[in-house]
């Protein structure tokens, strides 16, 4: 059999894909991804600081691979792109595992389903729907705060980052007075990635520091969540913290490590993603007066707007998978053990699926994007996220009369999860 020559992604593009700063600026990154979709939709990235990985940029390929959970594992190697030295440090600190914590996204079958079942019911549309009233109260409080700060605020810092966290804290059953501590921990979780992935060929700094910093932070999460878990074991309440604390897998109580990991993913996965989509959506409305007017006139358009806001922002930029067997794909041979980056950012801007993908359009159905992943790992919190974003904009648009950007918005410099970091606004509200 003739083994086809491995197609390499041009070095300059490989560096761009692995550079946090490129995700902050986006323009050249999006142009690079567009070029790859057209010319080299599956290519190998080889740079000095990262283990080689395949870069998958087309929607069809991302969507196919992400649904083959037996052929492409989440847990065998790191689930997000990390530099080699960071990976080595993580393995040294964990005694061999590539993951500093063990959550649903780091598991494969059969464990994954067993752990997902623990909380699945809490995130069904029916169960989440019961929260509509309490979420609306939290949304109104956020918007009151924005009105008070008017006529200007930094929407991300002052409004968006607080709202989803409050919702998650209520579901988990974390007391309201602990909000500042939770906010600091979840913000640092992603900020550490921001700063420390900027290194070597694609930036500067010490990538192994990222792993050490992550472990320090996870120690802080543990210091907070272990006593909470023990309280809920001693005296269960009607909250998710109690469900996790008292869960059993294979007839045995889940251990501290997996329980804390569960708390961390619920608090962290639903926080920056949702607040980024809200900020990204409002940023787009500032630049699309027509869409702003239409939405204000017809709240029935908001669910469609929510999908487009998530597509437009794509806060989860990529996920990594590891091949469990040799696979032929696009005239390339992916070998067992190979690492693949599925670029959601690219899939959600694929011109084969979205007309004028770089434009924010209220008249499109963006739900065909890979917004929340697909397959067995599809986002557990997708119904909650949609509900939160819809309620937020229903409440906001009923009071917001005008809004414009009043400074330079910036995105976070993050390869993995990111979005608007600052969004200075000037506005009028009722
Ligand atoms: C707009 C907001 C959100 C976006 C764009 C988003 C995106 C994603 C994506 C792309 C994945 C798949 C990861 C993979 O395949 O490896 C995922 C998984 C996950 N998300 Fe979300 N998410 C959002 C909100 C939330 C919320 C509110 C929660 C609430 C707890 C949440 C919890 C989770 C969990 C637990 C997983 C892992 C599921 C599994 O592996 O079985 N997410 N999310």
GROMACS .gro file of C-alpha atoms and ligand atoms in nm, residues 66 74 79 104-105 112 116 123 168 265-266 269-270 273-274 277 310 315-316 319 321 344 371-373 376-381 384-385 388-389, ligand 1:
model
   78
   66UNK     CA    1  -1.676   1.471   1.697
   74UNK     CA    2  -1.155   1.271   2.468
   79UNK     CA    3  -0.859   1.777   2.571
  104UNK     CA    4  -1.707   1.450   3.174
  105UNK     CA    5  -1.501   1.602   2.894
  112UNK     CA    6  -1.847   0.898   3.071
  116UNK     CA    7  -2.314   1.208   3.283
  123UNK     CA    8  -3.011   1.984   3.252
  168UNK     CA    9  -2.493   2.844   3.818
  265UNK     CA   10  -1.681   2.182   3.536
  266UNK     CA   11  -2.034   2.293   3.623
  269UNK     CA   12  -1.794   2.537   3.171
  270UNK     CA   13  -2.117   2.729   3.201
  273UNK     CA   14  -1.902   3.043   2.755
  274UNK     CA   15  -2.241   3.196   2.832
  277UNK     CA   16  -2.197   3.467   2.397
  310UNK     CA   17  -2.325   3.175   1.984
  315UNK     CA   18  -1.657   3.072   2.281
  316UNK     CA   19  -1.523   2.713   2.270
  319UNK     CA   20  -1.165   2.064   2.123
  321UNK     CA   21  -0.947   1.431   2.020
  344UNK     CA   22  -1.511   2.489   1.608
  371UNK     CA   23  -2.226   2.538   1.865
  372UNK     CA   24  -2.240   2.300   2.159
  373UNK     CA   25  -2.042   2.009   2.017
  376UNK     CA   26  -2.215   1.187   2.338
  377UNK     CA   27  -2.022   1.489   2.467
  378UNK     CA   28  -2.278   1.745   2.344
  379UNK     CA   29  -2.286   2.026   2.594
  380UNK     CA   30  -2.473   1.922   2.905
  381UNK     CA   31  -2.576   2.282   2.970
  384UNK     CA   32  -2.966   2.622   3.021
  385UNK     CA   33  -2.732   2.840   2.815
  388UNK     CA   34  -3.015   3.227   3.005
  389UNK     CA   35  -2.918   3.414   2.690
  431LIG     C1   36  -2.315   2.938   2.512
  431LIG     C2   37  -2.273   2.864   2.610
  431LIG     C3   38  -2.201   2.732   2.596
  431LIG     C4   39  -2.127   2.683   2.491
  431LIG     C5   40  -2.098   2.751   2.357
  431LIG     C6   41  -2.081   2.551   2.530
  431LIG     C7   42  -2.005   2.468   2.448
  431LIG     C8   43  -1.972   2.337   2.480
  431LIG     C9   44  -1.907   2.246   2.389
  431LIG    C10   45  -1.859   2.280   2.247
  431LIG    C11   46  -1.893   2.126   2.453
  431LIG    C12   47  -1.837   1.995   2.394
  431LIG    C13   48  -1.697   1.962   2.438
  431LIG    C14   49  -1.643   1.839   2.367
  431LIG     O1   50  -1.706   1.784   2.277
  431LIG     O2   51  -1.530   1.801   2.398
  431LIG    C15   52  -1.950   2.142   2.586
  431LIG    C16   53  -1.954   2.045   2.684
  431LIG    C17   54  -2.000   2.067   2.813
  431LIG     N1   55  -2.063   2.180   2.861
  431LIG    FE1   56  -2.104   2.347   2.758
  431LIG     N2   57  -2.125   2.524   2.656
  431LIG    C18   58  -2.201   2.630   2.700
  431LIG    C19   59  -2.268   2.641   2.821
  431LIG    C20   60  -2.267   2.548   2.922
  431LIG    C21   61  -2.341   2.558   3.044
  431LIG    C22   62  -2.435   2.673   3.084
  431LIG    C23   63  -2.310   2.450   3.120
  431LIG    C24   64  -2.367   2.422   3.256
  431LIG    C25   65  -2.325   2.343   3.341
  431LIG    C26   66  -2.218   2.367   3.041
  431LIG    C27   67  -2.161   2.248   3.078
  431LIG    C28   68  -2.096   2.159   2.994
  431LIG    C29   69  -2.052   2.026   3.034
  431LIG    C30   70  -2.069   1.963   3.173
  431LIG    C31   71  -1.991   1.968   2.921
  431LIG    C32   72  -1.929   1.829   2.907
  431LIG    C33   73  -2.030   1.733   2.852
  431LIG    C34   74  -1.974   1.593   2.828
  431LIG     O3   75  -1.854   1.578   2.804
  431LIG     O4   76  -2.053   1.497   2.834
  431LIG     N3   77  -2.195   2.431   2.921
  431LIG     N4   78  -1.998   2.271   2.598
   0.00000   0.00000   0.00000
